[in-house]
Tab-separated table of N, CA and C in Angstrom:
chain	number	residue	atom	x	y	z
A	89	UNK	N	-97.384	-28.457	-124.927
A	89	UNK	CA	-97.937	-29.627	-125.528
A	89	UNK	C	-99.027	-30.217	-124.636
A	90	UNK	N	-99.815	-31.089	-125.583
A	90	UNK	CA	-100.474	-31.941	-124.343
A	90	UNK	C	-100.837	-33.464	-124.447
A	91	UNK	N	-100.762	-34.129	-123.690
A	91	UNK	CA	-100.352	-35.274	-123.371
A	91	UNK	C	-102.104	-36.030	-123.007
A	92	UNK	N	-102.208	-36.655	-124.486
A	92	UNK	CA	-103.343	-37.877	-123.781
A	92	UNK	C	-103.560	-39.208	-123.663
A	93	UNK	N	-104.352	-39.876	-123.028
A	93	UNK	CA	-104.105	-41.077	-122.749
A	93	UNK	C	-105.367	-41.786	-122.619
A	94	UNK	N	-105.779	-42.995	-123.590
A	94	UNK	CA	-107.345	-43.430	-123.522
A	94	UNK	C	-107.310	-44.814	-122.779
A	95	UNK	N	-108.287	-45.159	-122.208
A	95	UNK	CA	-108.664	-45.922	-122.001
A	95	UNK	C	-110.311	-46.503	-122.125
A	96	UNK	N	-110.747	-47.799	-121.737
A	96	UNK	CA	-111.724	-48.362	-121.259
A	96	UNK	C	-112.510	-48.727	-122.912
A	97	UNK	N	-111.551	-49.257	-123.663
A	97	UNK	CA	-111.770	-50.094	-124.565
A	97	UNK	C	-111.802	-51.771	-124.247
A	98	UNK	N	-112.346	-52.664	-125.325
A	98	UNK	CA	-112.288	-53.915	-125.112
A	98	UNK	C	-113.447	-54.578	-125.965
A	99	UNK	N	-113.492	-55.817	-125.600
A	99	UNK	CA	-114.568	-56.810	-125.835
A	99	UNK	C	-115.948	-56.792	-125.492
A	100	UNK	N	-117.052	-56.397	-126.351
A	100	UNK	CA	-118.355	-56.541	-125.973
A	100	UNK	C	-118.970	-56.613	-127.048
A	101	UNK	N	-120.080	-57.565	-126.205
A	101	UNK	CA	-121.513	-58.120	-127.077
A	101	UNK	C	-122.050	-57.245	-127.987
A	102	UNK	N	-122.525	-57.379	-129.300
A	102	UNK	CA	-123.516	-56.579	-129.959
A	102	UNK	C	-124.507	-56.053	-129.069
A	103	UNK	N	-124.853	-54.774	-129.261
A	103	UNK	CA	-126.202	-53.895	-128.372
A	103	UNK	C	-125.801	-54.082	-126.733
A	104	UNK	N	-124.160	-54.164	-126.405
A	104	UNK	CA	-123.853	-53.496	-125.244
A	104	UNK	C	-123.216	-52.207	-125.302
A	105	UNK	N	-123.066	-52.021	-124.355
A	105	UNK	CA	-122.188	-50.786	-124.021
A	105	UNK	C	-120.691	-50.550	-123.403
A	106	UNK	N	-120.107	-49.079	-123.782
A	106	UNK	CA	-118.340	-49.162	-123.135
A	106	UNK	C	-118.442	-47.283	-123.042
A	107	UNK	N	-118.199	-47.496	-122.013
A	107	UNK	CA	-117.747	-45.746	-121.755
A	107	UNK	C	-115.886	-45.770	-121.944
A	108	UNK	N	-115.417	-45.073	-122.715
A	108	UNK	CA	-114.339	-44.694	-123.309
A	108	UNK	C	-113.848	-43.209	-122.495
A	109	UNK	N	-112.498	-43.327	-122.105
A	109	UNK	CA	-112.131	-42.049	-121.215
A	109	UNK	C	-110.683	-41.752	-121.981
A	110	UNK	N	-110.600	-40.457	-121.936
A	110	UNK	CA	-109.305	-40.170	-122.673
A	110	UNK	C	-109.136	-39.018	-121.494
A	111	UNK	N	-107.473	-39.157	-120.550
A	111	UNK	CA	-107.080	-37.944	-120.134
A	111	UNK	C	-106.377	-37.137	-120.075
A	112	UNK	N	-106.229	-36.060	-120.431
A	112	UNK	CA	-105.328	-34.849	-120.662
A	112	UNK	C	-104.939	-34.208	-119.851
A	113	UNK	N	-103.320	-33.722	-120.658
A	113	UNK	CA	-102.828	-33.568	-119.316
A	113	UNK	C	-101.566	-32.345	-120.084
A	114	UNK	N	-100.770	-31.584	-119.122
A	114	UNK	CA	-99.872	-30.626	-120.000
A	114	UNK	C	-100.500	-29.295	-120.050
A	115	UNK	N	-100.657	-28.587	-121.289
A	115	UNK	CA	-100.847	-27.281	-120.902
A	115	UNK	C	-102.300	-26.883	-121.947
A	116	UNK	N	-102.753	-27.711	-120.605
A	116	UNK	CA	-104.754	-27.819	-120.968
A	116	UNK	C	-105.319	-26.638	-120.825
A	117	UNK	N	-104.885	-25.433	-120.676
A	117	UNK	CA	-105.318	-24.064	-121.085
A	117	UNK	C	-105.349	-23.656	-122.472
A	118	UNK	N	-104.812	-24.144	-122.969
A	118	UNK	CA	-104.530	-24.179	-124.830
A	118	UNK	C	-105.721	-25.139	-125.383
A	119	UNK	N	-106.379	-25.903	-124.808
A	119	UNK	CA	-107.046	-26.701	-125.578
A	119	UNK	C	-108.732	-25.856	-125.892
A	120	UNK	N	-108.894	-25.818	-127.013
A	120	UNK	CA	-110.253	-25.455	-127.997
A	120	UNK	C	-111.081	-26.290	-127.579
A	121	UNK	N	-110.768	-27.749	-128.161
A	121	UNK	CA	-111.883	-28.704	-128.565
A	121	UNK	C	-111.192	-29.662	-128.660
A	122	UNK	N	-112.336	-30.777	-127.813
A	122	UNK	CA	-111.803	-32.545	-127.637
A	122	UNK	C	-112.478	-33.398	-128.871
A	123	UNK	N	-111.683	-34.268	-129.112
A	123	UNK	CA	-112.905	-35.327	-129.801
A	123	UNK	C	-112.569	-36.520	-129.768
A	124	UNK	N	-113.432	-37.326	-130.621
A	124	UNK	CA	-112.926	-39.184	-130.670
A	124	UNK	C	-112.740	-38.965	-132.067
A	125	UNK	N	-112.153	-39.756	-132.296
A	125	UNK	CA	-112.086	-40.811	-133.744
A	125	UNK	C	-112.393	-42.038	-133.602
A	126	UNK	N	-112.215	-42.805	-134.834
A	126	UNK	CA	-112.304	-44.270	-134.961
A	126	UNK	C	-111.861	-44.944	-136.289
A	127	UNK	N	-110.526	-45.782	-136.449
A	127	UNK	CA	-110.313	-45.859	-137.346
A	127	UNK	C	-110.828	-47.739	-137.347
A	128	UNK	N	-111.476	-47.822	-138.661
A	128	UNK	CA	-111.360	-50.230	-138.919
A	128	UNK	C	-110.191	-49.877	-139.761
A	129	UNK	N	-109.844	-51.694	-139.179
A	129	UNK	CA	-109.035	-52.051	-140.410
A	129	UNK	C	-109.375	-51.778	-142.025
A	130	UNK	N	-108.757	-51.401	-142.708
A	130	UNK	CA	-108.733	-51.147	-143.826
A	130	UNK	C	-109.328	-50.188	-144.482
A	131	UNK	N	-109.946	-49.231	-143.139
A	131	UNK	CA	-110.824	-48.084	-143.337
A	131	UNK	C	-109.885	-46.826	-143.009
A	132	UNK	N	-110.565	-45.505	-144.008
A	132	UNK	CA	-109.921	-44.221	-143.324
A	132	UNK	C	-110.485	-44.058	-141.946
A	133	UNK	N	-109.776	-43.146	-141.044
A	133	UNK	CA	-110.077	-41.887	-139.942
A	133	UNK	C	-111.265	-41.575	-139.805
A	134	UNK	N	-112.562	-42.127	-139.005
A	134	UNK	CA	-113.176	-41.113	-139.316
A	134	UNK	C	-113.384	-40.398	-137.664
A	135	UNK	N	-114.265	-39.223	-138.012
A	135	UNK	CA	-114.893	-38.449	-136.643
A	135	UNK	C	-116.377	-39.150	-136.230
A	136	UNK	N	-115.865	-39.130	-135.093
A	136	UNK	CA	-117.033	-39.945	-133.895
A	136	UNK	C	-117.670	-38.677	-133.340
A	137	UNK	N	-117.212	-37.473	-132.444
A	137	UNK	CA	-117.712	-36.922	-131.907
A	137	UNK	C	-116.826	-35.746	-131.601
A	138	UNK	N	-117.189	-34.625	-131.076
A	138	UNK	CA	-116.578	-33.372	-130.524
A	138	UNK	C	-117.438	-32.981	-129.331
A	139	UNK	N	-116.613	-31.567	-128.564
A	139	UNK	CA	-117.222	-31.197	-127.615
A	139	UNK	C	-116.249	-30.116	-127.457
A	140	UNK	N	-116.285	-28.381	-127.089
A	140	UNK	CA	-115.638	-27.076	-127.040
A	140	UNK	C	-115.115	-27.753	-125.221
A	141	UNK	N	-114.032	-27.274	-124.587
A	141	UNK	CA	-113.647	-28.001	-123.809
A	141	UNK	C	-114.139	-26.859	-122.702
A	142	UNK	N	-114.416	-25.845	-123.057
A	142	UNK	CA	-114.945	-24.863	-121.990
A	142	UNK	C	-116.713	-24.350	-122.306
A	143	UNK	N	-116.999	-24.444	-123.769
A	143	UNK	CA	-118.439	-23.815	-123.970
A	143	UNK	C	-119.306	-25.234	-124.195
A	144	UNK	N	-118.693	-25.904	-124.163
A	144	UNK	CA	-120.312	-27.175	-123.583
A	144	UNK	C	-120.633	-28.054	-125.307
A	145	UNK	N	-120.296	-26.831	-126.025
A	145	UNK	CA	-121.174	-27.439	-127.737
A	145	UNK	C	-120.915	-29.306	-128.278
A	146	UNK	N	-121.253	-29.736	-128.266
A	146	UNK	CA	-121.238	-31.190	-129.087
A	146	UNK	C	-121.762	-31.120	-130.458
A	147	UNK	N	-120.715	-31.746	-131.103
A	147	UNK	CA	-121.068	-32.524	-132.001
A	147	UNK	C	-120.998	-33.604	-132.620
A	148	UNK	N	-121.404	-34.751	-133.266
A	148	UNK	CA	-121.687	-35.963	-133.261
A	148	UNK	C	-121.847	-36.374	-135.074
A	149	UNK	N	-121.234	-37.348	-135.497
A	149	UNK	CA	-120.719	-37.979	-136.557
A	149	UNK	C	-122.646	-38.860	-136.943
A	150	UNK	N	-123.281	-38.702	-138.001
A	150	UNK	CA	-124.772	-39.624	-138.058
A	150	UNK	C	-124.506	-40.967	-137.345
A	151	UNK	N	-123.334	-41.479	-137.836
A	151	UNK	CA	-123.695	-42.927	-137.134
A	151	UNK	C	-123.488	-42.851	-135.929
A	152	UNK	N	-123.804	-42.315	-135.220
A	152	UNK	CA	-123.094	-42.853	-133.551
A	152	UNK	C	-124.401	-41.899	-133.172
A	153	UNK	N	-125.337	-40.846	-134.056
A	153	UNK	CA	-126.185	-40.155	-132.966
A	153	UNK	C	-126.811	-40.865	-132.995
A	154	UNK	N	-127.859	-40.524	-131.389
A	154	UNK	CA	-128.169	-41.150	-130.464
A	154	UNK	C	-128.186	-42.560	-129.705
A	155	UNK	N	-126.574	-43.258	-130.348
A	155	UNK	CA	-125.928	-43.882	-129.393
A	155	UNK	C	-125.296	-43.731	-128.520
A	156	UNK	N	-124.058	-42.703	-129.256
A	156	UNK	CA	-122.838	-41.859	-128.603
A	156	UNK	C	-123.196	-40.806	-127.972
A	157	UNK	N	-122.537	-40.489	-126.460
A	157	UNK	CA	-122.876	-39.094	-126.119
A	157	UNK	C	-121.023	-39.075	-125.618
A	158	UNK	N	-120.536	-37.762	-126.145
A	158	UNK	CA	-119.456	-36.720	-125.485
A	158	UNK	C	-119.607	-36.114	-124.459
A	159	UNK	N	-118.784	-35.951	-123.774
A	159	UNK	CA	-119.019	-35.370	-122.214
A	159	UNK	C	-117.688	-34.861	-121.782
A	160	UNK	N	-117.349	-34.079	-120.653
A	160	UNK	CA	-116.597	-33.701	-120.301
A	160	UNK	C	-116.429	-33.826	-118.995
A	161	UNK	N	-115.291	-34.176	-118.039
A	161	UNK	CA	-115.121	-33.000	-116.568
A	161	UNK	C	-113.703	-32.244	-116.581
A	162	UNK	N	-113.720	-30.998	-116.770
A	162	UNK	CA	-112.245	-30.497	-116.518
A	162	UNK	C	-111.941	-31.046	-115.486
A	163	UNK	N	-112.388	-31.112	-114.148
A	163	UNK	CA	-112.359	-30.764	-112.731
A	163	UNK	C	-111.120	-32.225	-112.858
A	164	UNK	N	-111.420	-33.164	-113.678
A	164	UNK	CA	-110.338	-34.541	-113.685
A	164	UNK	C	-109.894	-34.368	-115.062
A	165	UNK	N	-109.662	-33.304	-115.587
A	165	UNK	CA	-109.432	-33.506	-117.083
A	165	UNK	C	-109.562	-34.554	-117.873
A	166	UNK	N	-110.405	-35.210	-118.160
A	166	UNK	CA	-111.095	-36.302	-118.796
A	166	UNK	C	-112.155	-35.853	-119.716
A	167	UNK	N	-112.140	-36.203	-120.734
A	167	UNK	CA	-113.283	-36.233	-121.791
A	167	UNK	C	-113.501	-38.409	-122.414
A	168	UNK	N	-115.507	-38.265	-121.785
A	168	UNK	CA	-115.610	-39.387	-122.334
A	168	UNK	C	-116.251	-39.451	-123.337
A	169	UNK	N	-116.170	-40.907	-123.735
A	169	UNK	CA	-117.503	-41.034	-124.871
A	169	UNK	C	-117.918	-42.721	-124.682
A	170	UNK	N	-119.402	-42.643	-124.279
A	170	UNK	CA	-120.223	-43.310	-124.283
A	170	UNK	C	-120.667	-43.778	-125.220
A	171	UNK	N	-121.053	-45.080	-125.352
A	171	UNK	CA	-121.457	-45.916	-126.606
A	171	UNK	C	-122.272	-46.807	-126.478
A	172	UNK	N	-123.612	-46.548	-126.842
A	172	UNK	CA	-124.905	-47.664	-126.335
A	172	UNK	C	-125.002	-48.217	-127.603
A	173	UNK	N	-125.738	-49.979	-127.649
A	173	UNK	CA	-126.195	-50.377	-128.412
A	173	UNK	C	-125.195	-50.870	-129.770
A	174	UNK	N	-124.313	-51.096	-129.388
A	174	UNK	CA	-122.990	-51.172	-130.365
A	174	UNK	C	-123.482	-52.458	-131.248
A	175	UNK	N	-122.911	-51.968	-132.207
A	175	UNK	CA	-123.333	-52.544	-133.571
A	175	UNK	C	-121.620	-53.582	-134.268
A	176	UNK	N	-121.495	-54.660	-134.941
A	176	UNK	CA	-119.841	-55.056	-134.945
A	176	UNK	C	-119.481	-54.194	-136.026
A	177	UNK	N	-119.974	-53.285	-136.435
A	177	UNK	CA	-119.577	-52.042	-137.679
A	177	UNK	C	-118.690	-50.989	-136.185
A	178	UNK	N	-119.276	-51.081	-135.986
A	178	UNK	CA	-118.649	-50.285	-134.367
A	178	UNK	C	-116.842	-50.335	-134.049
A	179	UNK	N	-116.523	-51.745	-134.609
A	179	UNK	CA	-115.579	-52.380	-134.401
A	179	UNK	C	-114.622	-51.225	-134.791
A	180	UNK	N	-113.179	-50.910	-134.171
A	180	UNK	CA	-112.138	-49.719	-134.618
A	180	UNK	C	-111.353	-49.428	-133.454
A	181	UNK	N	-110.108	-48.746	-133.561
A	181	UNK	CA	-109.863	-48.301	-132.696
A	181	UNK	C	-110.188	-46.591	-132.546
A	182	UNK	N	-110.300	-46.360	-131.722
A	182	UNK	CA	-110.570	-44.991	-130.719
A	182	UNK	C	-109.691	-44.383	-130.236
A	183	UNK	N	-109.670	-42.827	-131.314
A	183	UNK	CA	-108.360	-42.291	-130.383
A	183	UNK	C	-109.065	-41.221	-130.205
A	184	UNK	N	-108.435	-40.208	-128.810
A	184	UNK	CA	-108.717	-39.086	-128.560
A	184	UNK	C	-108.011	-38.316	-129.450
A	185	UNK	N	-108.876	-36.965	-129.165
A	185	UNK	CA	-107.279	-35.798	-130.066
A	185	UNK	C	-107.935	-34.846	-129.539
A	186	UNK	N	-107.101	-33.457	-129.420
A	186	UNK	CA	-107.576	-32.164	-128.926
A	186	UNK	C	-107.183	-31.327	-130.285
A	187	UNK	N	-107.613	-30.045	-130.029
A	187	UNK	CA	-107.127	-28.854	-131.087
A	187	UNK	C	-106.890	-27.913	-129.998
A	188	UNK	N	-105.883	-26.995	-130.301
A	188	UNK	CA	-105.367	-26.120	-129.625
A	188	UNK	C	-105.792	-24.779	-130.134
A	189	UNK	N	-105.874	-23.838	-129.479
A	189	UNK	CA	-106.052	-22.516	-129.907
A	189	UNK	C	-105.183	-22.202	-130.733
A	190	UNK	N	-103.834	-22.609	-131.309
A	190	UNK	CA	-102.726	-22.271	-131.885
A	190	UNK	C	-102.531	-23.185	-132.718
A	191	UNK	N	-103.758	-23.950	-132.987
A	191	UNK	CA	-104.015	-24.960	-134.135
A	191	UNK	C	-103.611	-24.329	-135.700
A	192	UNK	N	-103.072	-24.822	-136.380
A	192	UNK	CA	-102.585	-24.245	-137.482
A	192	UNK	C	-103.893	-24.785	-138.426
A	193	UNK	N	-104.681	-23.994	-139.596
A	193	UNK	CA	-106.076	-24.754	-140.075
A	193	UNK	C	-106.632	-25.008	-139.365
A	194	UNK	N	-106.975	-25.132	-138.233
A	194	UNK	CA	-107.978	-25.543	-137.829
A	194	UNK	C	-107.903	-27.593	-137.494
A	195	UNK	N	-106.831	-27.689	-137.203
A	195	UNK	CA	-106.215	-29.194	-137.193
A	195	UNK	C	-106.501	-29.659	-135.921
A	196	UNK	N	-106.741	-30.374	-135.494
A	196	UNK	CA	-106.659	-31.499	-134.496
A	196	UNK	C	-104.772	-32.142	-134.246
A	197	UNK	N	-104.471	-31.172	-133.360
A	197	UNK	CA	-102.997	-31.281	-133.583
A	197	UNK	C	-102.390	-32.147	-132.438
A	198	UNK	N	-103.430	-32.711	-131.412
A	198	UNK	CA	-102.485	-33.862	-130.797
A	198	UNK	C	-103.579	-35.209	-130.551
A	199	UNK	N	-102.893	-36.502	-130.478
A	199	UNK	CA	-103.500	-37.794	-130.304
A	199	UNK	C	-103.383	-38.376	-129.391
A	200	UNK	N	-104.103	-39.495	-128.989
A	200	UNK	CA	-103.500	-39.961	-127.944
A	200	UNK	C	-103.362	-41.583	-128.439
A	201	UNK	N	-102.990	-42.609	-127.586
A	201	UNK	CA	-102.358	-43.555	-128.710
A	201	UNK	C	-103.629	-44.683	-129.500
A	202	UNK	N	-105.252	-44.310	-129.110
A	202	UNK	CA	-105.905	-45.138	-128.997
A	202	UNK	C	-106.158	-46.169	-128.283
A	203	UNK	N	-107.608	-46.714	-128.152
A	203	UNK	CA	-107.966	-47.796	-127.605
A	203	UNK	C	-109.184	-48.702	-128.255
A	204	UNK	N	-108.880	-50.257	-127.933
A	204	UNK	CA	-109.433	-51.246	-129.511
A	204	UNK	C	-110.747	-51.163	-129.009
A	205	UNK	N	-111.562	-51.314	-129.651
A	205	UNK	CA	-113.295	-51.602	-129.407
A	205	UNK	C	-113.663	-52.584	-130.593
A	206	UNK	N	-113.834	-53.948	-129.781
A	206	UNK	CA	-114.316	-54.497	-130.622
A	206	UNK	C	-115.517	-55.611	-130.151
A	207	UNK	N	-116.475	-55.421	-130.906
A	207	UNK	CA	-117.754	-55.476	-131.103
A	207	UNK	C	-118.298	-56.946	-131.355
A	208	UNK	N	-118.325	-58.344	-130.877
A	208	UNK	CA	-118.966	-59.319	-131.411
A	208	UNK	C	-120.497	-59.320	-131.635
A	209	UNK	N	-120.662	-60.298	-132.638
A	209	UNK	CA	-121.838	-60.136	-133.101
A	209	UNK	C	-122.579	-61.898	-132.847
């Protein structure tokens, strides 16, 4: 299994910024691919961003490109995501999730518990 854990959510101004860290932990040889989510109140799930946890590839949800950048360091097993220029649509919580090589479909099969981002305007 693997075990994640986010942080460096909170309170900020419209058109600031929050670097978001999620870290993994367990049997991180299994992991494919990292990503964010973001769910608002009363809104579905959606995808924020991805990144292959060994081949580098990103990819990025329209609203967040070229605000959001995905990043990685194995070396601390951490995957972040950066967020410039935040908008209060921004507002959600943020969860990490990985997919495993032994992903059944192609699923995003673990979470981590989220963290709030919320956005005044």
């Amino acid at each position: 299994q693997v075990q994640l854990v986010e942080s460096g959510g909170g309170l900020v101004q419209a058109g600031g910024s929050l670097r978001l860290s999620c870290a993994y932990s367990g049997r991180t040889f299994t992991i494919y691919t990292m990503a964010w989510f973001r769910q608002a109140p009363g809104k579905e799930r959606e995808f924020v961003a991805s990144i292959v946890h060994s081949g580098g590839s990103a990819n990025y949800a329209d609203a967040v490109k070229g605000r959001g950048t995905i990043s990685r360091d194995n070396a601390k097993n951490t995957v972040y995501l950066q967020m410039n220029s935040l908008k209060p649509e921004d507002t959600a919580v943020y969860y990490c999730a990985v997919r495993t090589y032994d992903s059944l479909s192609n699923e995003y099969n673990y979470w981590g518990q989220g963290t709030q981002v919320t956005v005044s305007s």
